[in-house]
């Protein structure tokens, strides 16, 4: 049987620097740990903000909220 689920909201989470509030970009590297870690660096040239995200918690993925039935 197929059942429809309606999307209430669709969004993307972005990485924001805790030090200055600027956007963070992925460095292009993946650390060989388990779970894998993705380093992000602050886009503000005057800030040295850096953060590591793991697997499913990394920013930039499309997420969905569904309507309740």
PDB file of N, CA, C and O in Angstrom:
ATOM      1  N   UNK A   1       0.833  -1.162   0.000  1.00  0.00           N
ATOM      2  CA  UNK A   1       0.000   0.000   0.000  1.00  0.00           C
ATOM      3  C   UNK A   1       0.893   1.246   0.000  1.00  0.00           C
ATOM      4  O   UNK A   1       1.931   1.267   0.643  1.00  0.00           O
ATOM      5  N   UNK A   2       0.483   2.252  -0.752  1.00  0.00           N
ATOM      6  CA  UNK A   2       1.168   3.537  -0.773  1.00  0.00           C
ATOM      7  C   UNK A   2       0.342   4.549   0.006  1.00  0.00           C
ATOM      8  O   UNK A   2      -0.877   4.560  -0.076  1.00  0.00           O
ATOM      9  N   UNK A   3       1.030   5.384   0.759  1.00  0.00           N
ATOM     10  CA  UNK A   3       0.341   6.394   1.541  1.00  0.00           C
ATOM     11  C   UNK A   3       1.043   7.731   1.329  1.00  0.00           C
ATOM     12  O   UNK A   3       2.271   7.800   1.332  1.00  0.00           O
ATOM     13  N   UNK A   4       0.275   8.783   1.123  1.00  0.00           N
ATOM     14  CA  UNK A   4       0.843  10.109   0.906  1.00  0.00           C
ATOM     15  C   UNK A   4       1.190  10.758   2.232  1.00  0.00           C
ATOM     16  O   UNK A   4       0.441  10.642   3.203  1.00  0.00           O
ATOM     17  N   UNK A   5       2.324  11.445   2.256  1.00  0.00           N
ATOM     18  CA  UNK A   5       2.724  12.276   3.391  1.00  0.00           C
ATOM     19  C   UNK A   5       2.987  13.662   2.838  1.00  0.00           C
ATOM     20  O   UNK A   5       3.777  13.819   1.912  1.00  0.00           O
ATOM     21  N   UNK A   6       2.339  14.636   3.385  1.00  0.00           N
ATOM     22  CA  UNK A   6       2.485  15.997   2.883  1.00  0.00           C
ATOM     23  C   UNK A   6       3.567  16.734   3.647  1.00  0.00           C
ATOM     24  O   UNK A   6       3.667  16.646   4.872  1.00  0.00           O
ATOM     25  N   UNK A   7       4.371  17.465   2.900  1.00  0.00           N
ATOM     26  CA  UNK A   7       5.465  18.226   3.485  1.00  0.00           C
ATOM     27  C   UNK A   7       4.929  19.551   4.005  1.00  0.00           C
ATOM     28  O   UNK A   7       4.294  20.304   3.277  1.00  0.00           O
ATOM     29  N   UNK A   8       5.186  19.809   5.286  1.00  0.00           N
ATOM     30  CA  UNK A   8       4.785  21.067   5.887  1.00  0.00           C
ATOM     31  C   UNK A   8       5.851  22.137   5.621  1.00  0.00           C
ATOM     32  O   UNK A   8       5.539  23.261   5.310  1.00  0.00           O
ATOM     33  N   UNK A   9       7.118  21.725   5.724  1.00  0.00           N
ATOM     34  CA  UNK A   9       8.213  22.670   5.552  1.00  0.00           C
ATOM     35  C   UNK A   9       9.453  21.934   5.059  1.00  0.00           C
ATOM     36  O   UNK A   9       9.738  20.814   5.483  1.00  0.00           O
ATOM     37  N   UNK A  10      10.209  22.575   4.174  1.00  0.00           N
ATOM     38  CA  UNK A  10      11.470  22.046   3.663  1.00  0.00           C
ATOM     39  C   UNK A  10      12.514  23.131   3.902  1.00  0.00           C
ATOM     40  O   UNK A  10      12.270  24.300   3.626  1.00  0.00           O
ATOM     41  N   UNK A  11      13.685  22.751   4.426  1.00  0.00           N
ATOM     42  CA  UNK A  11      14.693  23.761   4.762  1.00  0.00           C
ATOM     43  C   UNK A  11      16.109  23.185   4.681  1.00  0.00           C
ATOM     44  O   UNK A  11      16.299  21.974   4.612  1.00  0.00           O
ATOM     45  N   UNK A  12      17.071  24.104   4.707  1.00  0.00           N
ATOM     46  CA  UNK A  12      18.490  23.741   4.732  1.00  0.00           C
ATOM     47  C   UNK A  12      19.123  24.429   5.939  1.00  0.00           C
ATOM     48  O   UNK A  12      18.904  25.614   6.162  1.00  0.00           O
ATOM     49  N   UNK A  13      19.872  23.683   6.725  1.00  0.00           N
ATOM     50  CA  UNK A  13      20.586  24.270   7.854  1.00  0.00           C
ATOM     51  C   UNK A  13      21.946  24.763   7.367  1.00  0.00           C
ATOM     52  O   UNK A  13      22.640  24.068   6.634  1.00  0.00           O
ATOM     53  N   UNK A  14      22.314  25.976   7.779  1.00  0.00           N
ATOM     54  CA  UNK A  14      23.601  26.559   7.401  1.00  0.00           C
ATOM     55  C   UNK A  14      24.498  26.655   8.627  1.00  0.00           C
ATOM     56  O   UNK A  14      24.015  26.840   9.742  1.00  0.00           O
ATOM     57  N   UNK A  15      25.807  26.555   8.399  1.00  0.00           N
ATOM     58  CA  UNK A  15      26.780  26.685   9.478  1.00  0.00           C
ATOM     59  C   UNK A  15      27.089  28.169   9.686  1.00  0.00           C
ATOM     60  O   UNK A  15      27.453  28.868   8.744  1.00  0.00           O
ATOM     61  N   UNK A  16      26.931  28.628  10.936  1.00  0.00           N
ATOM     62  CA  UNK A  16      27.206  30.007  11.307  1.00  0.00           C
ATOM     63  C   UNK A  16      28.278  29.996  12.399  1.00  0.00           C
ATOM     64  O   UNK A  16      28.202  29.217  13.358  1.00  0.00           O
ATOM     65  N   UNK A  17      29.243  30.880  12.269  1.00  0.00           N
ATOM     66  CA  UNK A  17      30.363  30.950  13.204  1.00  0.00           C
ATOM     67  C   UNK A  17      29.885  31.401  14.585  1.00  0.00           C
ATOM     68  O   UNK A  17      29.171  32.397  14.711  1.00  0.00           O
ATOM     69  N   UNK A  18      30.298  30.683  15.638  1.00  0.00           N
ATOM     70  CA  UNK A  18      29.941  31.042  17.009  1.00  0.00           C
ATOM     71  C   UNK A  18      30.693  32.286  17.483  1.00  0.00           C
ATOM     72  O   UNK A  18      30.220  32.994  18.357  1.00  0.00           O
ATOM     73  N   UNK A  19      31.853  32.553  16.898  1.00  0.00           N
ATOM     74  CA  UNK A  19      32.669  33.686  17.341  1.00  0.00           C
ATOM     75  C   UNK A  19      32.184  35.022  16.784  1.00  0.00           C
ATOM     76  O   UNK A  19      32.158  36.016  17.495  1.00  0.00           O
ATOM     77  N   UNK A  20      31.827  35.072  15.486  1.00  0.00           N
ATOM     78  CA  UNK A  20      31.515  36.365  14.864  1.00  0.00           C
ATOM     79  C   UNK A  20      30.150  36.411  14.171  1.00  0.00           C
ATOM     80  O   UNK A  20      29.702  37.477  13.773  1.00  0.00           O
ATOM     81  N   UNK A  21      29.497  35.262  13.976  1.00  0.00           N
ATOM     82  CA  UNK A  21      28.178  35.238  13.355  1.00  0.00           C
ATOM     83  C   UNK A  21      28.193  35.186  11.837  1.00  0.00           C
ATOM     84  O   UNK A  21      27.146  35.242  11.208  1.00  0.00           O
ATOM     85  N   UNK A  22      29.353  35.072  11.216  1.00  0.00           N
ATOM     86  CA  UNK A  22      29.456  34.975   9.754  1.00  0.00           C
ATOM     87  C   UNK A  22      29.174  33.551   9.292  1.00  0.00           C
ATOM     88  O   UNK A  22      29.216  32.603  10.071  1.00  0.00           O
ATOM     89  N   UNK A  23      28.928  33.414   8.006  1.00  0.00           N
ATOM     90  CA  UNK A  23      28.688  32.102   7.414  1.00  0.00           C
ATOM     91  C   UNK A  23      29.990  31.306   7.408  1.00  0.00           C
ATOM     92  O   UNK A  23      31.078  31.870   7.307  1.00  0.00           O
ATOM     93  N   UNK A  24      29.863  29.977   7.504  1.00  0.00           N
ATOM     94  CA  UNK A  24      31.025  29.093   7.446  1.00  0.00           C
ATOM     95  C   UNK A  24      30.941  28.254   6.182  1.00  0.00           C
ATOM     96  O   UNK A  24      29.847  27.887   5.748  1.00  0.00           O
ATOM     97  N   UNK A  25      32.097  27.960   5.590  1.00  0.00           N
ATOM     98  CA  UNK A  25      32.167  27.145   4.375  1.00  0.00           C
ATOM     99  C   UNK A  25      32.923  25.854   4.648  1.00  0.00           C
ATOM    100  O   UNK A  25      33.870  25.828   5.439  1.00  0.00           O
ATOM    101  N   UNK A  26      32.532  24.816   3.927  1.00  0.00           N
ATOM    102  CA  UNK A  26      33.220  23.529   4.013  1.00  0.00           C
ATOM    103  C   UNK A  26      34.604  23.681   3.402  1.00  0.00           C
ATOM    104  O   UNK A  26      34.767  24.325   2.364  1.00  0.00           O
ATOM    105  N   UNK A  27      35.602  23.087   4.039  1.00  0.00           N
ATOM    106  CA  UNK A  27      36.982  23.213   3.555  1.00  0.00           C
ATOM    107  C   UNK A  27      37.290  22.280   2.395  1.00  0.00           C
ATOM    108  O   UNK A  27      38.324  22.417   1.761  1.00  0.00           O
ATOM    109  N   UNK A  28      36.407  21.322   2.132  1.00  0.00           N
ATOM    110  CA  UNK A  28      36.646  20.360   1.059  1.00  0.00           C
ATOM    111  C   UNK A  28      37.319  19.091   1.547  1.00  0.00           C
ATOM    112  O   UNK A  28      37.520  18.165   0.774  1.00  0.00           O
ATOM    113  N   UNK A  29      37.670  19.054   2.831  1.00  0.00           N
ATOM    114  CA  UNK A  29      38.316  17.864   3.393  1.00  0.00           C
ATOM    115  C   UNK A  29      37.310  17.040   4.178  1.00  0.00           C
ATOM    116  O   UNK A  29      36.302  17.552   4.647  1.00  0.00           O
ATOM    117  N   UNK A  30      37.616  15.758   4.317  1.00  0.00           N
ATOM    118  CA  UNK A  30      36.863  14.863   5.190  1.00  0.00           C
ATOM    119  C   UNK A  30      37.891  14.129   6.036  1.00  0.00           C
ATOM    120  O   UNK A  30      38.821  13.526   5.504  1.00  0.00           O
ATOM    121  N   UNK A  31      37.747  14.207   7.355  1.00  0.00           N
ATOM    122  CA  UNK A  31      38.696  13.535   8.235  1.00  0.00           C
ATOM    123  C   UNK A  31      38.388  12.044   8.291  1.00  0.00           C
ATOM    124  O   UNK A  31      37.223  11.641   8.326  1.00  0.00           O
ATOM    125  N   UNK A  32      39.424  11.245   8.311  1.00  0.00           N
ATOM    126  CA  UNK A  32      39.248   9.782   8.279  1.00  0.00           C
ATOM    127  C   UNK A  32      39.059   9.242   9.695  1.00  0.00           C
ATOM    128  O   UNK A  32      39.847   8.462  10.196  1.00  0.00           O
ATOM    129  N   UNK A  33      38.007   9.689  10.332  1.00  0.00           N
ATOM    130  CA  UNK A  33      37.649   9.196  11.661  1.00  0.00           C
ATOM    131  C   UNK A  33      36.312   8.471  11.541  1.00  0.00           C
ATOM    132  O   UNK A  33      35.699   8.455  10.486  1.00  0.00           O
ATOM    133  N   UNK A  34      35.863   7.888  12.643  1.00  0.00           N
ATOM    134  CA  UNK A  34      34.547   7.271  12.625  1.00  0.00           C
ATOM    135  C   UNK A  34      33.749   7.802  13.794  1.00  0.00           C
ATOM    136  O   UNK A  34      34.168   7.627  14.931  1.00  0.00           O
ATOM    137  N   UNK A  35      32.650   8.483  13.557  1.00  0.00           N
ATOM    138  CA  UNK A  35      32.103   8.809  12.242  1.00  0.00           C
ATOM    139  C   UNK A  35      32.941   9.881  11.549  1.00  0.00           C
ATOM    140  O   UNK A  35      33.714  10.588  12.198  1.00  0.00           O
ATOM    141  N   UNK A  36      32.783   9.976  10.254  1.00  0.00           N
ATOM    142  CA  UNK A  36      33.564  10.938   9.485  1.00  0.00           C
ATOM    143  C   UNK A  36      33.264  12.358   9.971  1.00  0.00           C
ATOM    144  O   UNK A  36      32.180  12.656  10.429  1.00  0.00           O
ATOM    145  N   UNK A  37      34.275  13.244   9.868  1.00  0.00           N
ATOM    146  CA  UNK A  37      34.112  14.631  10.300  1.00  0.00           C
ATOM    147  C   UNK A  37      34.401  15.562   9.138  1.00  0.00           C
ATOM    148  O   UNK A  37      35.345  15.340   8.379  1.00  0.00           O
ATOM    149  N   UNK A  38      33.577  16.617   9.040  1.00  0.00           N
ATOM    150  CA  UNK A  38      33.699  17.600   7.972  1.00  0.00           C
ATOM    151  C   UNK A  38      34.087  18.943   8.576  1.00  0.00           C
ATOM    152  O   UNK A  38      33.288  19.552   9.286  1.00  0.00           O
ATOM    153  N   UNK A  39      35.309  19.429   8.314  1.00  0.00           N
ATOM    154  CA  UNK A  39      35.720  20.713   8.870  1.00  0.00           C
ATOM    155  C   UNK A  39      35.127  21.896   8.091  1.00  0.00           C
ATOM    156  O   UNK A  39      35.085  21.881   6.860  1.00  0.00           O
ATOM    157  N   UNK A  40      34.648  22.901   8.821  1.00  0.00           N
ATOM    158  CA  UNK A  40      34.120  24.138   8.250  1.00  0.00           C
ATOM    159  C   UNK A  40      34.927  25.292   8.814  1.00  0.00           C
ATOM    160  O   UNK A  40      35.338  25.273   9.979  1.00  0.00           O
ATOM    161  N   UNK A  41      35.146  26.313   7.981  1.00  0.00           N
ATOM    162  CA  UNK A  41      35.939  27.469   8.375  1.00  0.00           C
ATOM    163  C   UNK A  41      35.136  28.743   8.135  1.00  0.00           C
ATOM    164  O   UNK A  41      34.399  28.859   7.157  1.00  0.00           O
ATOM    165  N   UNK A  42      35.298  29.711   9.017  1.00  0.00           N
ATOM    166  CA  UNK A  42      34.583  30.976   8.928  1.00  0.00           C
ATOM    167  C   UNK A  42      35.007  31.755   7.677  1.00  0.00           C
ATOM    168  O   UNK A  42      36.174  31.753   7.294  1.00  0.00           O
ATOM    169  N   UNK A  43      34.038  32.437   7.042  1.00  0.00           N
ATOM    170  CA  UNK A  43      34.323  33.209   5.829  1.00  0.00           C
ATOM    171  C   UNK A  43      34.849  34.610   6.153  1.00  0.00           C
ATOM    172  O   UNK A  43      35.340  35.292   5.264  1.00  0.00           O
ATOM    173  N   UNK A  44      34.750  35.029   7.408  1.00  0.00           N
ATOM    174  CA  UNK A  44      35.259  36.336   7.823  1.00  0.00           C
ATOM    175  C   UNK A  44      36.783  36.271   7.902  1.00  0.00           C
ATOM    176  O   UNK A  44      37.328  35.506   8.692  1.00  0.00           O
ATOM    177  N   UNK A  45      37.498  37.093   7.091  1.00  0.00           N
ATOM    178  CA  UNK A  45      38.967  37.022   7.090  1.00  0.00           C
ATOM    179  C   UNK A  45      39.601  37.434   8.416  1.00  0.00           C
ATOM    180  O   UNK A  45      40.743  37.088   8.695  1.00  0.00           O
ATOM    181  N   UNK A  46      38.866  38.153   9.264  1.00  0.00           N
ATOM    182  CA  UNK A  46      39.404  38.593  10.555  1.00  0.00           C
ATOM    183  C   UNK A  46      39.118  37.596  11.678  1.00  0.00           C
ATOM    184  O   UNK A  46      39.490  37.832  12.822  1.00  0.00           O
ATOM    185  N   UNK A  47      38.456  36.497  11.353  1.00  0.00           N
ATOM    186  CA  UNK A  47      38.071  35.499  12.358  1.00  0.00           C
ATOM    187  C   UNK A  47      38.748  34.166  12.031  1.00  0.00           C
ATOM    188  O   UNK A  47      38.914  33.806  10.873  1.00  0.00           O
ATOM    189  N   UNK A  48      39.122  33.443  13.084  1.00  0.00           N
ATOM    190  CA  UNK A  48      39.747  32.128  12.878  1.00  0.00           C
ATOM    191  C   UNK A  48      38.800  30.991  13.287  1.00  0.00           C
ATOM    192  O   UNK A  48      39.237  29.905  13.633  1.00  0.00           O
ATOM    193  N   UNK A  49      37.490  31.253  13.218  1.00  0.00           N
ATOM    194  CA  UNK A  49      36.491  30.261  13.626  1.00  0.00           C
ATOM    195  C   UNK A  49      36.548  28.998  12.794  1.00  0.00           C
ATOM    196  O   UNK A  49      36.682  29.040  11.572  1.00  0.00           O
ATOM    197  N   UNK A  50      36.454  27.865  13.477  1.00  0.00           N
ATOM    198  CA  UNK A  50      36.506  26.564  12.819  1.00  0.00           C
ATOM    199  C   UNK A  50      35.614  25.611  13.595  1.00  0.00           C
ATOM    200  O   UNK A  50      35.551  25.667  14.818  1.00  0.00           O
ATOM    201  N   UNK A  51      34.895  24.759  12.892  1.00  0.00           N
ATOM    202  CA  UNK A  51      34.021  23.787  13.552  1.00  0.00           C
ATOM    203  C   UNK A  51      33.985  22.509  12.732  1.00  0.00           C
ATOM    204  O   UNK A  51      34.144  22.538  11.512  1.00  0.00           O
ATOM    205  N   UNK A  52      33.776  21.389  13.422  1.00  0.00           N
ATOM    206  CA  UNK A  52      33.721  20.074  12.778  1.00  0.00           C
ATOM    207  C   UNK A  52      32.321  19.501  12.948  1.00  0.00           C
ATOM    208  O   UNK A  52      31.784  19.486  14.048  1.00  0.00           O
ATOM    209  N   UNK A  53      31.751  19.029  11.863  1.00  0.00           N
ATOM    210  CA  UNK A  53      30.435  18.404  11.885  1.00  0.00           C
ATOM    211  C   UNK A  53      30.586  16.945  11.478  1.00  0.00           C
ATOM    212  O   UNK A  53      31.450  16.612  10.671  1.00  0.00           O
ATOM    213  N   UNK A  54      29.730  16.089  12.029  1.00  0.00           N
ATOM    214  CA  UNK A  54      29.809  14.671  11.710  1.00  0.00           C
ATOM    215  C   UNK A  54      28.611  14.226  10.889  1.00  0.00           C
ATOM    216  O   UNK A  54      27.507  14.738  11.061  1.00  0.00           O
ATOM    217  N   UNK A  55      28.849  13.307   9.989  1.00  0.00           N
ATOM    218  CA  UNK A  55      27.836  12.614   9.211  1.00  0.00           C
ATOM    219  C   UNK A  55      26.548  13.355   8.925  1.00  0.00           C
ATOM    220  O   UNK A  55      26.525  14.321   8.183  1.00  0.00           O
ATOM    221  N   UNK A  56      25.454  12.915   9.549  1.00  0.00           N
ATOM    222  CA  UNK A  56      24.133  13.465   9.284  1.00  0.00           C
ATOM    223  C   UNK A  56      23.940  14.866   9.841  1.00  0.00           C
ATOM    224  O   UNK A  56      22.985  15.542   9.485  1.00  0.00           O
ATOM    225  N   UNK A  57      24.806  15.304  10.732  1.00  0.00           N
ATOM    226  CA  UNK A  57      24.637  16.636  11.317  1.00  0.00           C
ATOM    227  C   UNK A  57      25.324  17.727  10.505  1.00  0.00           C
ATOM    228  O   UNK A  57      25.277  18.890  10.881  1.00  0.00           O
ATOM    229  N   UNK A  58      25.966  17.369   9.391  1.00  0.00           N
ATOM    230  CA  UNK A  58      26.656  18.386   8.603  1.00  0.00           C
ATOM    231  C   UNK A  58      25.652  19.287   7.885  1.00  0.00           C
ATOM    232  O   UNK A  58      24.604  18.835   7.435  1.00  0.00           O
ATOM    233  N   UNK A  59      25.951  20.579   7.810  1.00  0.00           N
ATOM    234  CA  UNK A  59      25.025  21.527   7.183  1.00  0.00           C
ATOM    235  C   UNK A  59      24.935  21.349   5.669  1.00  0.00           C
ATOM    236  O   UNK A  59      25.774  20.700   5.053  1.00  0.00           O
ATOM    237  N   UNK A  60      23.893  21.951   5.084  1.00  0.00           N
ATOM    238  CA  UNK A  60      23.740  21.934   3.641  1.00  0.00           C
ATOM    239  C   UNK A  60      22.829  20.851   3.103  1.00  0.00           C
ATOM    240  O   UNK A  60      22.569  20.800   1.912  1.00  0.00           O
ATOM    241  N   UNK A  61      22.328  19.998   3.965  1.00  0.00           N
ATOM    242  CA  UNK A  61      21.424  18.943   3.518  1.00  0.00           C
ATOM    243  C   UNK A  61      19.984  19.423   3.599  1.00  0.00           C
ATOM    244  O   UNK A  61      19.609  20.153   4.517  1.00  0.00           O
ATOM    245  N   UNK A  62      19.185  19.001   2.660  1.00  0.00           N
ATOM    246  CA  UNK A  62      17.777  19.364   2.660  1.00  0.00           C
ATOM    247  C   UNK A  62      17.059  18.514   3.708  1.00  0.00           C
ATOM    248  O   UNK A  62      17.204  17.298   3.738  1.00  0.00           O
ATOM    249  N   UNK A  63      16.294  19.190   4.576  1.00  0.00           N
ATOM    250  CA  UNK A  63      15.538  18.496   5.621  1.00  0.00           C
ATOM    251  C   UNK A  63      14.062  18.798   5.436  1.00  0.00           C
ATOM    252  O   UNK A  63      13.689  19.827   4.876  1.00  0.00           O
ATOM    253  N   UNK A  64      13.233  17.895   5.928  1.00  0.00           N
ATOM    254  CA  UNK A  64      11.789  17.999   5.751  1.00  0.00           C
ATOM    255  C   UNK A  64      11.076  17.906   7.083  1.00  0.00           C
ATOM    256  O   UNK A  64      11.491  17.146   7.958  1.00  0.00           O
ATOM    257  N   UNK A  65       9.982  18.658   7.211  1.00  0.00           N
ATOM    258  CA  UNK A  65       9.030  18.484   8.296  1.00  0.00           C
ATOM    259  C   UNK A  65       7.716  18.096   7.655  1.00  0.00           C
ATOM    260  O   UNK A  65       7.282  18.733   6.695  1.00  0.00           O
ATOM    261  N   UNK A  66       7.078  17.064   8.180  1.00  0.00           N
ATOM    262  CA  UNK A  66       5.840  16.561   7.588  1.00  0.00           C
ATOM    263  C   UNK A  66       4.642  16.974   8.420  1.00  0.00           C
ATOM    264  O   UNK A  66       4.740  17.138   9.637  1.00  0.00           O
ATOM    265  N   UNK A  67       3.502  17.116   7.752  1.00  0.00           N
ATOM    266  CA  UNK A  67       2.254  17.420   8.441  1.00  0.00           C
ATOM    267  C   UNK A  67       1.840  16.235   9.291  1.00  0.00           C
ATOM    268  O   UNK A  67       2.063  15.087   8.923  1.00  0.00           O
ATOM    269  N   UNK A  68       1.234  16.535  10.422  1.00  0.00           N
ATOM    270  CA  UNK A  68       0.733  15.477  11.305  1.00  0.00           C
ATOM    271  C   UNK A  68      -0.584  14.945  10.752  1.00  0.00           C
ATOM    272  O   UNK A  68      -1.353  15.687  10.153  1.00  0.00           O
ATOM    273  N   UNK A  69      -0.831  13.690  10.951  1.00  0.00           N
ATOM    274  CA  UNK A  69      -2.084  13.101  10.461  1.00  0.00           C
ATOM    275  C   UNK A  69      -3.006  12.792  11.607  1.00  0.00           C
ATOM    276  O   UNK A  69      -2.654  12.576  12.696  1.00  0.00           O
TER     277      UNK A  69
END
